[in-house]
Coordinates of N, CA and C in Angstrom, one line a residue:
Chain A
G1 N 97.2 98.2 73.4 CA 96.9 97.9 74.6 C 97.0 98.0 75.7
Q2 N 96.6 97.8 77.2 CA 96.3 98.7 78.6 C 98.0 98.8 78.1
Q3 N 97.9 100.1 79.5 CA 99.1 100.5 80.2 C 98.9 100.8 81.4
V4 N 100.2 100.4 81.9 CA 100.0 100.6 83.5 C 101.0 101.8 83.8
M5 N 101.2 102.7 84.4 CA 102.6 104.1 84.3 C 102.9 104.4 86.0
Q6 N 103.6 103.8 86.1 CA 104.1 104.2 88.1 C 105.4 104.8 87.6
I7 N 104.9 105.7 88.9 CA 106.3 106.9 89.1 C 106.5 107.1 90.8
P8 N 107.5 107.2 91.1 CA 108.9 107.4 90.3 C 109.2 105.9 90.0
Q9 N 110.1 105.8 89.8 CA 110.6 104.5 89.5 C 111.9 104.5 91.1
Y10 N 112.3 105.7 91.0 CA 113.0 105.7 92.3 C 112.6 106.2 94.0
Q11 N 112.8 106.1 94.6 CA 112.7 106.9 95.8 C 113.6 106.2 97.1
H12 N 114.1 107.6 97.2 CA 115.0 107.1 97.9 C 115.0 108.4 99.7
V13 N 114.1 107.7 100.6 CA 114.4 108.4 101.9 C 114.9 107.5 103.0
Q14 N 114.9 109.0 104.3 CA 115.4 108.6 105.8 C 114.1 108.1 106.6
E15 N 115.2 106.9 107.4 CA 114.1 106.3 107.5 C 113.1 107.3 108.7
G16 N 111.9 106.9 108.2 CA 110.9 107.5 109.2 C 110.2 109.1 108.4
E17 N 110.7 108.5 107.3 CA 110.1 109.9 106.1 C 109.0 108.8 105.7
D18 N 107.9 109.4 104.7 CA 107.1 109.2 104.0 C 107.1 108.6 103.0
F19 N 106.5 107.6 102.5 CA 106.5 107.4 100.4 C 105.0 107.5 100.0
T20 N 105.2 108.2 99.1 CA 104.1 107.6 97.5 C 104.7 107.1 96.5
T21 N 104.0 106.1 96.4 CA 103.9 105.6 94.2 C 103.0 105.8 93.8
Y22 N 102.4 106.1 92.7 CA 101.3 106.7 91.4 C 100.9 105.7 90.8
C23 N 100.5 105.3 90.1 CA 99.7 103.9 89.6 C 98.8 105.0 89.1
N24 N 98.8 104.8 87.6 CA 97.6 105.1 86.1 C 97.3 104.4 85.4
S25 N 96.7 104.2 84.8 CA 96.1 102.9 83.8 C 96.1 103.6 82.8
S26 N 96.1 103.3 81.5 CA 95.3 103.8 80.4 C 93.9 104.3 80.1
T27 N 93.3 102.5 80.6 CA 91.5 102.3 80.5 C 91.6 102.0 82.5
T28 N 89.9 101.9 82.2 CA 89.6 101.9 83.2 C 89.7 100.8 83.8
L29 N 89.6 100.3 85.0 CA 90.1 98.4 85.8 C 89.4 98.3 86.2
S30 N 88.8 96.8 86.3 CA 87.9 96.1 87.0 C 88.8 95.8 88.8
N31 N 89.6 95.9 88.9 CA 90.6 96.2 90.0 C 92.0 96.4 89.8
I32 N 92.8 97.1 91.1 CA 94.2 97.3 91.5 C 94.5 96.3 92.1
Q33 N 95.7 95.5 91.8 CA 96.4 94.9 93.2 C 97.9 95.8 93.1
W34 N 98.2 95.8 93.9 CA 100.0 96.0 94.2 C 100.6 94.7 95.2
Y35 N 101.9 94.7 95.0 CA 102.9 94.1 95.4 C 104.3 94.7 95.6
K36 N 104.6 93.7 96.3 CA 106.2 94.3 96.5 C 106.7 93.0 96.6
Q37 N 108.1 93.3 96.4 CA 109.1 92.3 95.2 C 110.2 92.8 96.8
R38 N 110.6 92.2 97.3 CA 112.1 92.5 98.5 C 112.7 92.1 97.3
P39 N 114.6 92.6 97.4 CA 115.7 92.6 96.6 C 116.3 90.9 96.3
G40 N 115.8 90.3 95.4 CA 116.3 89.0 95.2 C 115.1 88.1 95.5
G41 N 114.0 88.7 95.5 CA 113.0 88.0 95.9 C 111.9 88.0 95.2
H42 N 110.9 86.6 95.1 CA 109.6 87.6 94.1 C 108.1 88.4 94.8
P43 N 107.2 88.7 93.4 CA 106.9 89.6 94.3 C 105.9 88.8 95.4
V44 N 105.1 89.6 95.9 CA 104.2 89.5 96.9 C 103.3 90.3 96.7
F45 N 101.8 89.6 96.9 CA 101.0 90.4 96.8 C 100.3 91.0 98.2
L46 N 100.3 92.5 98.2 CA 100.1 93.1 99.5 C 98.2 93.5 99.9
I47 N 97.8 93.8 97.7 CA 96.0 93.8 98.3 C 95.6 94.0 97.3
Q48 N 94.7 94.1 97.4 CA 93.7 94.5 95.8 C 92.5 94.7 96.4
L49 N 92.3 96.5 95.3 CA 91.3 97.6 95.7 C 90.2 97.0 94.2
V50 N 88.8 97.4 95.1 CA 87.9 97.3 93.5 C 87.2 97.6 93.1
K51 N 87.2 99.0 94.8 CA 85.7 99.8 94.8 C 86.3 101.4 94.3
S52 N 85.7 101.8 93.4 CA 85.8 103.6 93.0 C 86.2 104.4 93.9
G53 N 87.1 105.5 94.2 CA 87.8 105.4 95.9 C 87.5 105.1 96.9
E54 N 87.9 103.6 96.5 CA 88.4 103.1 97.6 C 89.5 103.1 98.3
V55 N 89.5 103.1 99.7 CA 90.4 103.5 100.4 C 91.1 102.3 101.4
K56 N 92.4 101.6 101.7 CA 92.6 100.7 102.5 C 93.5 100.9 103.1
K57 N 93.3 100.2 104.7 CA 95.3 100.5 105.5 C 95.6 99.1 106.3
Q58 N 97.0 98.6 106.2 CA 97.4 98.2 106.6 C 99.0 99.1 107.1
K59 N 98.1 98.4 108.5 CA 99.4 99.4 109.5 C 99.7 100.8 108.4
R60 N 100.8 100.8 108.5 CA 101.0 101.8 108.4 C 101.1 102.3 106.5
L61 N 100.8 101.9 105.7 CA 100.5 101.7 104.4 C 99.1 102.0 104.3
T62 N 99.1 102.6 103.5 CA 97.7 103.3 102.1 C 97.7 103.3 101.6
F63 N 96.4 102.6 100.4 CA 96.2 102.3 99.5 C 94.6 102.7 98.9
Q64 N 95.0 103.9 97.9 CA 94.0 104.6 97.0 C 93.7 104.2 95.9
F65 N 92.3 104.2 95.6 CA 91.7 103.7 94.2 C 91.4 104.3 93.9
G66 N 91.9 105.8 93.0 CA 90.6 106.4 92.1 C 89.3 106.7 92.0
E67 N 88.3 107.7 91.7 CA 87.2 107.6 91.5 C 86.8 107.0 90.0
A68 N 87.8 107.6 89.5 CA 87.9 106.6 88.1 C 88.1 105.1 87.4
K69 N 88.0 104.9 87.9 CA 89.3 103.7 88.5 C 90.4 103.1 87.6
K70 N 91.0 104.7 87.2 CA 91.9 104.3 86.3 C 93.4 104.1 87.5
N71 N 93.4 105.3 88.6 CA 94.8 105.6 89.4 C 94.6 105.4 90.1
S72 N 95.9 104.8 91.1 CA 96.1 104.2 92.6 C 97.3 104.6 93.3
S73 N 97.0 104.7 94.5 CA 98.5 104.9 95.0 C 98.6 104.2 96.1
L74 N 100.1 104.4 96.3 CA 100.5 103.7 97.6 C 101.3 104.2 99.1
H75 N 100.8 105.1 99.5 CA 102.0 105.9 100.6 C 102.3 104.7 101.5
I76 N 103.7 105.1 101.9 CA 103.7 104.4 104.0 C 104.2 105.6 104.5
T77 N 103.8 105.9 105.1 CA 104.0 106.7 106.7 C 104.8 106.4 107.6
A78 N 106.2 107.0 107.9 CA 106.3 106.8 108.7 C 108.3 105.7 108.0
T79 N 108.2 105.5 107.2 CA 109.1 104.6 106.7 C 110.1 103.5 107.4
Q80 N 110.4 101.8 107.8 CA 111.5 102.1 108.0 C 112.2 101.0 107.1
T81 N 113.4 100.4 107.8 CA 114.3 100.5 107.1 C 113.7 99.1 106.1
T82 N 112.8 97.7 106.4 CA 111.3 96.7 106.2 C 110.9 97.1 105.4
D83 N 110.8 97.9 105.2 CA 109.9 98.6 103.4 C 110.8 98.6 102.5
V84 N 112.1 98.6 102.8 CA 112.9 98.2 101.2 C 112.7 97.1 100.6
G85 N 112.3 97.2 98.8 CA 111.5 96.9 97.4 C 111.0 97.5 96.7
T86 N 110.6 96.3 95.7 CA 110.5 97.2 95.2 C 108.7 97.0 95.0
Y87 N 107.8 98.2 94.5 CA 106.4 97.9 95.1 C 105.8 98.5 93.7
F88 N 104.8 97.6 93.3 CA 104.4 96.9 91.6 C 102.8 97.2 92.1
C89 N 102.3 98.1 90.8 CA 100.8 98.2 91.2 C 100.6 97.4 89.4
A90 N 99.6 96.7 89.5 CA 98.9 95.6 88.8 C 97.5 96.1 87.9
G91 N 97.6 96.2 87.0 CA 96.0 96.9 86.8 C 94.7 95.5 85.9
D92 N 94.0 95.0 86.0 CA 93.5 94.3 86.2 C 91.8 94.8 85.2
S93 N 92.0 94.9 84.0 CA 90.8 95.2 83.3 C 89.6 94.4 83.1
G94 N 89.8 93.2 83.6 CA 88.7 92.7 84.0 C 88.6 91.8 82.7
G95 N 87.7 90.8 82.5 CA 86.8 89.9 81.8 C 87.5 88.1 82.2
S96 N 87.8 87.3 81.2 CA 88.1 86.2 81.7 C 89.1 85.3 81.9
N97 N 89.7 86.4 80.9 CA 91.3 85.7 81.0 C 92.1 86.0 82.6
Y98 N 92.1 87.1 83.2 CA 92.4 88.0 84.6 C 93.9 87.7 84.4
K99 N 94.2 88.6 83.1 CA 95.5 89.2 82.7 C 95.6 90.4 83.9
L100 N 97.0 90.4 84.3 CA 97.7 91.7 84.9 C 97.9 92.3 84.1
T101 N 98.5 93.4 84.1 CA 99.3 94.7 83.8 C 100.2 95.2 84.5
F102 N 102.1 95.2 84.7 CA 102.1 95.3 85.8 C 102.7 97.0 85.2
G103 N 102.7 97.8 86.9 CA 103.4 99.2 86.6 C 104.7 98.3 86.3
K104 N 105.9 99.6 86.3 CA 107.0 99.2 85.8 C 107.9 99.1 87.1
G105 N 107.0 99.4 88.8 CA 107.4 99.6 89.9 C 108.2 100.7 90.8
T106 N 108.5 100.7 91.4 CA 109.5 102.0 92.2 C 110.1 101.1 93.4
L107 N 111.2 101.1 93.4 CA 112.2 100.9 93.8 C 112.1 101.4 95.0
L108 N 112.2 101.2 96.5 CA 112.3 101.6 97.4 C 113.9 102.1 98.3
T109 N 115.2 102.6 98.7 CA 115.0 102.4 99.8 C 115.2 103.3 100.9
V110 N 115.9 103.1 101.9 CA 115.7 104.2 103.2 C 116.6 103.9 103.7
N111 N 117.4 104.6 104.3 CA 119.1 104.6 104.7 C 118.4 105.2 106.0
P112 N 118.6 104.5 107.2 CA 118.4 104.2 108.7 C 119.6 105.0 109.2
Chain B
G1 N 96.8 79.8 102.9 CA 96.6 80.4 102.0 C 97.9 79.8 101.3
A2 N 97.3 80.8 99.6 CA 98.0 80.0 98.2 C 99.2 79.8 98.5
V3 N 99.9 78.3 98.1 CA 101.2 78.7 97.8 C 101.5 77.8 96.4
V4 N 102.3 78.6 96.0 CA 102.6 78.4 95.0 C 104.2 77.9 94.5
S5 N 104.5 77.0 94.2 CA 105.8 76.4 94.5 C 106.6 76.5 93.2
Q6 N 108.0 76.9 92.8 CA 108.4 77.2 92.0 C 109.8 76.4 91.4
H7 N 110.5 75.3 90.6 CA 111.5 74.4 90.9 C 112.3 74.6 89.3
P8 N 113.7 74.6 89.2 CA 114.6 75.2 90.0 C 114.4 76.4 90.4
S9 N 115.1 76.8 91.4 CA 115.1 78.5 91.4 C 116.2 79.0 91.1
R10 N 117.4 77.9 90.7 CA 119.0 78.6 90.0 C 118.9 77.5 88.9
V11 N 119.6 77.8 87.6 CA 119.9 77.0 86.8 C 121.3 77.6 85.9
I12 N 121.7 77.0 85.4 CA 123.2 77.1 84.7 C 123.1 76.1 83.9
C13 N 123.0 76.9 82.4 CA 123.1 75.3 81.2 C 123.9 75.9 79.9
K14 N 124.1 75.5 79.7 CA 124.9 75.2 78.7 C 125.0 76.4 77.6
S15 N 124.8 76.7 76.0 CA 124.7 77.3 75.7 C 123.4 76.4 74.4
G16 N 122.7 76.3 73.3 CA 122.3 75.3 73.1 C 121.0 74.1 73.6
T17 N 121.6 74.1 75.2 CA 120.8 73.5 75.7 C 118.9 73.2 75.8
S18 N 118.2 73.0 76.5 CA 116.7 73.2 76.8 C 116.5 73.1 78.7
V19 N 115.9 73.9 79.1 CA 115.0 73.9 80.1 C 114.1 73.9 80.7
K20 N 114.2 72.8 81.5 CA 112.4 73.3 81.8 C 112.1 73.4 83.4
I21 N 111.4 74.3 83.2 CA 111.0 74.8 84.6 C 109.4 74.3 85.0
E22 N 109.4 74.4 86.6 CA 107.9 73.6 87.0 C 107.7 74.7 88.4
C23 N 106.7 75.0 87.2 CA 105.4 75.6 88.7 C 104.1 75.0 89.2
R24 N 104.0 74.7 90.5 CA 103.4 73.7 90.9 C 101.9 74.6 91.5
S25 N 101.3 74.9 91.8 CA 99.8 75.1 93.2 C 100.2 74.3 94.1
L26 N 100.3 74.5 95.6 CA 100.4 73.2 96.3 C 98.6 72.8 96.9
D27 N 98.1 74.0 97.6 CA 97.2 73.5 98.1 C 95.9 74.0 97.4
F28 N 96.1 74.2 96.4 CA 95.0 75.2 95.4 C 94.9 73.9 93.8
Q29 N 93.7 74.2 93.1 CA 93.9 74.1 91.0 C 94.3 75.3 90.3
A30 N 94.4 75.4 89.7 CA 94.7 76.3 88.8 C 94.9 75.6 87.9
T31 N 93.4 76.2 87.2 CA 93.3 76.0 85.7 C 94.5 77.0 84.6
T32 N 94.2 78.9 85.3 CA 95.1 79.1 84.2 C 96.3 78.9 85.5
M33 N 97.6 79.7 84.9 CA 99.0 80.1 85.8 C 99.6 81.2 84.4
F34 N 100.5 81.7 84.7 CA 100.9 83.0 84.1 C 103.0 82.7 84.5
W35 N 103.1 82.8 82.8 CA 104.4 83.0 83.3 C 105.0 84.1 82.8
Y36 N 106.1 84.9 84.1 CA 106.9 86.2 83.4 C 108.5 85.8 83.0
R37 N 109.1 87.3 82.7 CA 109.8 87.1 82.8 C 110.7 88.6 83.5
Q38 N 111.6 88.5 84.1 CA 111.8 89.5 84.5 C 113.2 89.9 84.6
F39 N 113.6 91.3 83.8 CA 114.9 91.8 83.6 C 115.5 92.0 84.4
P40 N 116.8 92.2 85.3 CA 117.1 93.0 86.9 C 116.7 94.5 86.7
K41 N 115.8 94.7 87.5 CA 115.6 96.6 88.2 C 113.9 96.6 87.4
K42 N 114.2 95.3 86.6 CA 112.9 96.3 85.5 C 111.5 95.4 86.1
S43 N 110.2 95.7 84.9 CA 109.1 95.3 85.7 C 108.8 93.5 85.3
L44 N 107.9 93.5 85.5 CA 107.5 92.2 85.2 C 106.5 92.1 83.9
M45 N 107.1 90.7 82.8 CA 107.0 91.2 81.2 C 105.6 89.7 81.7
L46 N 104.8 90.3 80.8 CA 104.1 88.8 80.8 C 104.3 88.0 79.7
M47 N 104.6 86.7 79.6 CA 105.2 86.5 78.5 C 104.3 85.1 78.4
A48 N 103.3 84.2 78.5 CA 102.4 83.7 78.8 C 101.4 83.0 79.4
T49 N 99.9 83.1 78.6 CA 98.9 82.4 79.9 C 98.7 80.8 79.7
S50 N 99.1 80.1 80.7 CA 98.7 78.7 80.5 C 97.5 78.6 81.4
N51 N 96.9 77.3 80.3 CA 95.9 77.4 80.2 C 95.4 75.3 79.8
E52 N 95.2 75.0 81.5 CA 95.3 73.8 81.2 C 94.3 72.8 80.4
G53 N 95.2 71.4 79.7 CA 94.1 71.0 78.9 C 94.3 71.6 77.5
S54 N 95.0 72.9 77.8 CA 94.6 73.6 76.1 C 96.1 74.3 75.8
K55 N 95.8 74.9 74.9 CA 97.6 75.0 74.1 C 97.3 76.5 74.8
A56 N 98.5 77.3 75.4 CA 99.1 78.4 76.2 C 98.7 79.3 75.0
T57 N 98.6 80.8 76.1 CA 98.6 81.8 75.0 C 99.6 82.9 75.3
Y58 N 100.1 83.1 73.5 CA 101.3 83.8 74.2 C 100.9 85.4 74.3
E59 N 102.3 86.8 74.5 CA 101.8 87.4 74.8 C 102.3 87.5 72.9
Q60 N 102.0 89.4 72.9 CA 102.5 89.6 71.2 C 104.1 89.3 71.0
G61 N 105.9 88.9 70.3 CA 107.1 89.4 70.3 C 107.1 87.8 71.4
V62 N 106.5 86.8 71.7 CA 107.0 85.5 72.4 C 107.0 84.8 71.5
E63 N 107.9 84.3 71.5 CA 108.5 82.7 70.3 C 107.9 81.8 70.9
K64 N 106.3 80.9 71.0 CA 105.9 80.2 71.5 C 106.6 78.9 70.7
D65 N 108.0 78.5 70.2 CA 108.7 77.2 69.9 C 109.8 77.3 70.6
K66 N 109.8 78.6 71.2 CA 111.1 78.7 71.9 C 110.9 78.4 73.7
F67 N 110.2 79.2 74.0 CA 109.1 78.8 75.2 C 107.5 78.0 75.3
L68 N 108.2 76.8 75.4 CA 107.2 75.7 75.3 C 107.0 75.6 76.5
I69 N 105.1 75.8 76.6 CA 104.7 76.0 78.3 C 103.6 75.0 77.5
N70 N 103.3 74.1 79.2 CA 102.7 72.6 79.1 C 101.9 73.0 80.1
H71 N 100.7 72.5 80.8 CA 99.4 72.7 82.0 C 98.8 71.3 81.8
A72 N 99.5 70.4 81.9 CA 98.9 68.9 81.4 C 97.3 68.6 83.4
S73 N 98.2 69.1 84.6 CA 96.8 68.9 85.2 C 96.9 70.5 86.1
L74 N 95.9 70.3 86.4 CA 95.5 71.9 87.2 C 96.5 72.2 88.3
T75 N 97.4 71.6 88.6 CA 98.3 71.5 89.8 C 99.9 72.2 89.2
L76 N 100.1 72.4 87.8 CA 101.4 72.2 87.4 C 101.3 72.1 85.9
S77 N 102.1 73.5 85.8 CA 102.6 74.3 84.7 C 104.0 74.2 84.2
T78 N 104.1 73.7 83.3 CA 105.9 74.3 82.7 C 106.4 74.4 81.5
L79 N 107.5 75.2 81.8 CA 107.5 76.0 80.9 C 109.0 75.5 80.6
T80 N 109.4 75.0 79.2 CA 110.7 75.0 78.8 C 111.3 76.3 77.6
V81 N 112.6 76.7 78.0 CA 113.2 77.1 77.6 C 113.9 75.9 76.1
T82 N 113.6 76.7 75.1 CA 114.4 75.3 74.4 C 115.5 76.1 73.5
S83 N 116.6 75.2 73.1 CA 118.1 75.7 72.9 C 117.8 77.6 73.1
A84 N 118.7 77.3 74.7 CA 118.6 78.5 75.5 C 120.2 79.2 74.9
H85 N 120.3 80.7 74.6 CA 121.0 81.1 73.8 C 121.7 82.8 75.4
P86 N 122.2 83.3 75.6 CA 122.7 84.0 76.4 C 121.8 85.6 76.3
E87 N 121.4 85.6 75.2 CA 120.0 86.8 76.0 C 118.8 85.8 76.4
D88 N 118.5 84.6 76.8 CA 117.1 84.0 77.4 C 117.8 84.1 79.1
S89 N 119.0 84.6 79.7 CA 119.5 84.5 80.6 C 118.5 85.7 81.2
S90 N 118.0 85.6 82.1 CA 116.9 85.8 82.9 C 115.9 85.5 84.2
F91 N 115.1 86.0 85.5 CA 114.5 85.3 85.9 C 113.2 85.3 85.7
Y92 N 112.9 84.2 85.7 CA 111.8 84.0 85.4 C 110.8 83.7 86.6
I93 N 109.5 83.8 86.4 CA 108.6 83.4 87.4 C 107.1 83.3 87.0
C94 N 106.3 82.3 87.4 CA 104.7 82.1 87.5 C 104.0 82.3 88.3
S95 N 102.6 82.4 87.9 CA 102.2 82.6 89.0 C 100.5 82.7 89.0
A96 N 99.9 82.4 89.8 CA 98.1 81.5 89.7 C 97.8 82.2 91.1
S97 N 95.8 82.0 91.0 CA 95.2 83.2 91.3 C 94.3 81.9 92.2
K98 N 93.9 82.3 93.7 CA 93.5 81.6 94.5 C 92.2 82.2 94.5
S99 N 92.3 82.8 95.2 CA 90.6 83.9 94.8 C 91.3 85.5 95.0
R100 N 91.6 86.0 95.8 CA 91.8 87.7 95.8 C 93.6 87.8 96.0
G101 N 94.2 88.0 94.8 CA 95.3 88.4 94.0 C 96.0 87.5 93.8
Y102 N 97.2 87.4 93.8 CA 97.7 86.2 92.4 C 99.3 86.3 93.1
T103 N 99.9 84.6 93.4 CA 100.5 84.0 94.4 C 101.6 83.6 93.0
F104 N 102.7 84.4 93.5 CA 103.8 84.3 93.1 C 104.9 83.1 93.3
G105 N 105.6 82.3 92.3 CA 106.7 80.9 92.9 C 107.6 82.0 93.4
S106 N 108.6 81.4 93.7 CA 110.1 81.9 94.3 C 110.7 82.3 92.9
G107 N 110.4 82.4 91.7 CA 110.9 82.5 90.7 C 112.4 82.1 90.0
T108 N 112.7 82.0 88.7 CA 113.6 80.9 89.2 C 114.8 81.6 87.7
R109 N 116.0 81.7 88.8 CA 117.2 82.6 87.6 C 117.9 81.7 86.9
L110 N 117.9 82.0 85.7 CA 118.7 80.9 84.3 C 119.5 81.7 83.8
T111 N 120.8 81.0 84.0 CA 122.0 81.3 83.7 C 122.6 80.6 82.5
V112 N 122.8 81.5 81.0 CA 123.1 80.5 80.4 C 124.3 80.9 79.5
V113 N 125.3 79.8 79.6 CA 126.6 80.1 79.2 C 127.2 79.5 77.9

């Protein structure tokens, strides 16, 4: 079945440093989505990427979708303590079942 | 925006009892909802796809007789953990999609003692 690998599993940075998490799917995706889960909370939808090579920005967050639609990345510039949480990518292979396959997530901690 | 409400947020039950968790889409209709399980510091594991008016589709390895799913209306899906045991203790989350992306409920932390 479809697998979504995400690295790194953990990342600890000093406030102000940049952060990147990478996602790789075993199959071509219809779209990829990113979610953030704060400690003790539930996943919150951040963005969906659909087009090959797509790049989207949300303030300090930059999301990329690879040309082959199999990999993606999330980059945070100048991290802040509010960025703390686990970032999950989730691949949608398309089809009528709307099923998402989640990566294992990257836990980001930020030292003030 | 899409809102998904999940109740209860926390429940403690005795081993052998059953627990029902509700997931409601408040401002949209959801023909499909998803139930996930999350272990501490782990990813979300899809348990089943809840289909309104029909049987749920369970992922491999998930016992359908233990995790009963009912999706009787377009805004409500329920997950019942039957004859719960301590190993069923976990964080259960539902989700549904209105347009782009999925909206998650706030989750239910189940502790079986």
